[in-house]
Amino acid sequence: MKYIRQLMIVLIPYLIGTILQLTLHIPIPGSVIGLILLFLALQIGIVKVEMIEELCEFLLSNMSFFFIPAGVGLMTAFGVLKGKWVPFIIIVVFSTCLVWIVTALVVKALRKGRLNE
């Protein structure tokens, strides 16, 4: 029962975000709006970390399962990628490096800010 309550706390902002996106025709996915709403609820204190901590730990420890649909989708798109492997690999390598760099800069900035407090 505890996990269902925690799941509802996580899914309600997603549902609200999806409804907002559909009704207001916002060009941002409803799931992203839901994440922003959950983040704001955590920051304001409406939702406490302890209220969703166990569910989040479970989801993070099983995160590899969430990549299965993307892998299957890529396997079904082999026909589309035929003859376009070089640009595809270049894009994958470039975007991966870009994510690494941005993540490193954000972590560096957050650590610097935390040390100054």
mmCIF file of C-alpha atoms in Angstrom:
data_model
loop_
_atom_site.group_PDB
_atom_site.id
_atom_site.type_symbol
_atom_site.label_atom_id
_atom_site.label_comp_id
_atom_site.label_asym_id
_atom_site.label_seq_id
_atom_site.Cartn_x
_atom_site.Cartn_y
_atom_site.Cartn_z
ATOM 1 C CA MET A 1 0.000 0.000 0.000
ATOM 2 C CA LYS A 2 2.917 2.308 0.755
ATOM 3 C CA TYR A 3 4.303 1.935 -2.773
ATOM 4 C CA ILE A 4 0.908 2.670 -4.321
ATOM 5 C CA ARG A 5 0.660 5.897 -2.295
ATOM 6 C CA GLN A 6 4.178 6.893 -3.357
ATOM 7 C CA LEU A 7 3.391 6.037 -6.971
ATOM 8 C CA MET A 8 0.277 8.221 -6.844
ATOM 9 C CA ILE A 9 2.328 11.124 -5.471
ATOM 10 C CA VAL A 10 4.646 10.798 -8.478
ATOM 11 C CA LEU A 11 1.910 10.177 -11.073
ATOM 12 C CA ILE A 12 -0.490 12.975 -10.053
ATOM 13 C CA PRO A 13 1.893 15.761 -11.215
ATOM 14 C CA TYR A 14 2.392 13.802 -14.448
ATOM 15 C CA LEU A 15 -1.358 13.644 -14.969
ATOM 16 C CA ILE A 16 -1.778 17.345 -14.193
ATOM 17 C CA GLY A 17 1.084 18.187 -16.555
ATOM 18 C CA THR A 18 -0.450 16.128 -19.344
ATOM 19 C CA ILE A 19 -3.859 17.747 -18.829
ATOM 20 C CA LEU A 20 -2.264 21.225 -18.837
ATOM 21 C CA GLN A 21 -0.347 20.447 -22.011
ATOM 22 C CA LEU A 22 -3.429 19.161 -23.809
ATOM 23 C CA THR A 23 -5.814 21.904 -22.709
ATOM 24 C CA LEU A 24 -3.456 24.866 -23.061
ATOM 25 C CA HIS A 25 -1.645 23.486 -26.148
ATOM 26 C CA ILE A 26 1.744 24.071 -24.541
ATOM 27 C CA PRO A 27 4.616 22.957 -26.836
ATOM 28 C CA ILE A 28 6.297 21.126 -23.936
ATOM 29 C CA PRO A 29 5.494 17.436 -23.294
ATOM 30 C CA GLY A 30 3.102 16.812 -20.423
ATOM 31 C CA SER A 31 5.613 14.526 -18.743
ATOM 32 C CA VAL A 32 8.150 17.364 -18.592
ATOM 33 C CA ILE A 33 5.537 19.724 -17.165
ATOM 34 C CA GLY A 34 4.712 17.025 -14.602
ATOM 35 C CA LEU A 35 8.379 16.740 -13.631
ATOM 36 C CA ILE A 36 8.550 20.499 -13.189
ATOM 37 C CA LEU A 37 5.417 20.408 -11.026
ATOM 38 C CA LEU A 38 6.858 17.579 -8.903
ATOM 39 C CA PHE A 39 10.130 19.509 -8.566
ATOM 40 C CA LEU A 40 8.246 22.622 -7.456
ATOM 41 C CA ALA A 41 6.187 20.580 -4.988
ATOM 42 C CA LEU A 42 9.418 19.189 -3.537
ATOM 43 C CA GLN A 43 11.027 22.630 -3.351
ATOM 44 C CA ILE A 44 8.011 24.308 -1.760
ATOM 45 C CA GLY A 45 7.576 21.460 0.696
ATOM 46 C CA ILE A 46 4.183 20.197 -0.418
ATOM 47 C CA VAL A 47 5.845 16.850 -1.107
ATOM 48 C CA LYS A 48 8.596 15.699 1.219
ATOM 49 C CA VAL A 49 11.441 13.539 -0.080
ATOM 50 C CA GLU A 50 10.584 10.906 2.519
ATOM 51 C CA MET A 51 7.119 10.578 0.955
ATOM 52 C CA ILE A 52 8.526 9.202 -2.334
ATOM 53 C CA GLU A 53 12.026 8.058 -1.372
ATOM 54 C CA GLU A 54 11.468 4.289 -1.416
ATOM 55 C CA LEU A 55 9.697 4.312 -4.787
ATOM 56 C CA CYS A 56 12.420 6.491 -6.299
ATOM 57 C CA GLU A 57 15.148 4.188 -4.996
ATOM 58 C CA PHE A 58 13.327 1.208 -6.530
ATOM 59 C CA LEU A 59 12.936 2.973 -9.879
ATOM 60 C CA LEU A 60 16.569 4.087 -9.932
ATOM 61 C CA SER A 61 17.863 0.625 -9.060
ATOM 62 C CA ASN A 62 15.824 -0.829 -11.945
ATOM 63 C CA MET A 63 16.466 1.959 -14.427
ATOM 64 C CA SER A 64 17.978 -0.360 -17.023
ATOM 65 C CA PHE A 65 14.503 -1.790 -17.693
ATOM 66 C CA PHE A 66 13.366 1.643 -18.885
ATOM 67 C CA PHE A 67 15.891 1.518 -21.738
ATOM 68 C CA ILE A 68 14.421 -1.679 -23.193
ATOM 69 C CA PRO A 69 11.648 0.118 -25.165
ATOM 70 C CA ALA A 70 14.202 2.511 -26.661
ATOM 71 C CA GLY A 71 16.430 -0.404 -27.673
ATOM 72 C CA VAL A 72 13.529 -2.274 -29.243
ATOM 73 C CA GLY A 73 12.476 0.900 -31.048
ATOM 74 C CA LEU A 74 15.977 1.257 -32.435
ATOM 75 C CA MET A 75 15.958 -2.364 -33.594
ATOM 76 C CA THR A 76 12.698 -1.820 -35.462
ATOM 77 C CA ALA A 77 14.164 1.285 -37.143
ATOM 78 C CA PHE A 78 17.065 -0.538 -38.811
ATOM 79 C CA GLY A 79 15.354 -0.138 -42.184
ATOM 80 C CA VAL A 80 15.152 3.629 -41.723
ATOM 81 C CA LEU A 81 18.815 3.815 -40.694
ATOM 82 C CA LYS A 82 20.026 1.777 -43.661
ATOM 83 C CA GLY A 83 22.769 3.739 -45.399
ATOM 84 C CA LYS A 84 22.784 6.448 -42.697
ATOM 85 C CA TRP A 85 24.983 4.786 -40.099
ATOM 86 C CA VAL A 86 27.896 7.231 -40.267
ATOM 87 C CA PRO A 87 25.795 10.357 -39.560
ATOM 88 C CA PHE A 88 23.861 8.421 -36.907
ATOM 89 C CA ILE A 89 27.033 7.359 -35.081
ATOM 90 C CA ILE A 90 28.493 10.873 -35.339
ATOM 91 C CA ILE A 91 25.315 12.337 -33.850
ATOM 92 C CA VAL A 92 25.272 9.757 -31.043
ATOM 93 C CA VAL A 93 28.942 10.359 -30.151
ATOM 94 C CA PHE A 94 28.586 14.158 -30.362
ATOM 95 C CA SER A 95 25.408 14.291 -28.282
ATOM 96 C CA THR A 96 26.876 11.922 -25.679
ATOM 97 C CA CYS A 97 29.976 14.101 -25.334
ATOM 98 C CA LEU A 98 27.794 17.201 -25.120
ATOM 99 C CA VAL A 99 25.754 15.638 -22.310
ATOM 100 C CA TRP A 100 28.962 14.721 -20.458
ATOM 101 C CA ILE A 101 30.310 18.266 -20.759
ATOM 102 C CA VAL A 102 27.065 19.937 -19.685
ATOM 103 C CA THR A 103 26.688 17.513 -16.765
ATOM 104 C CA ALA A 104 30.263 18.171 -15.650
ATOM 105 C CA LEU A 105 29.743 21.935 -15.811
ATOM 106 C CA VAL A 106 26.483 21.752 -13.864
ATOM 107 C CA VAL A 107 28.043 19.541 -11.174
ATOM 108 C CA LYS A 108 31.035 21.878 -10.977
ATOM 109 C CA ALA A 109 28.771 24.912 -10.620
ATOM 110 C CA LEU A 110 26.618 23.209 -7.989
ATOM 111 C CA ARG A 111 29.653 22.119 -5.991
ATOM 112 C CA LYS A 112 31.155 25.594 -6.195
ATOM 113 C CA GLY A 113 27.903 27.134 -5.015
ATOM 114 C CA ARG A 114 27.605 24.638 -2.165
ATOM 115 C CA LEU A 115 31.163 25.310 -0.988
ATOM 116 C CA ASN A 116 30.536 29.079 -0.811
ATOM 117 C CA GLU A 117 27.573 28.715 1.561
#
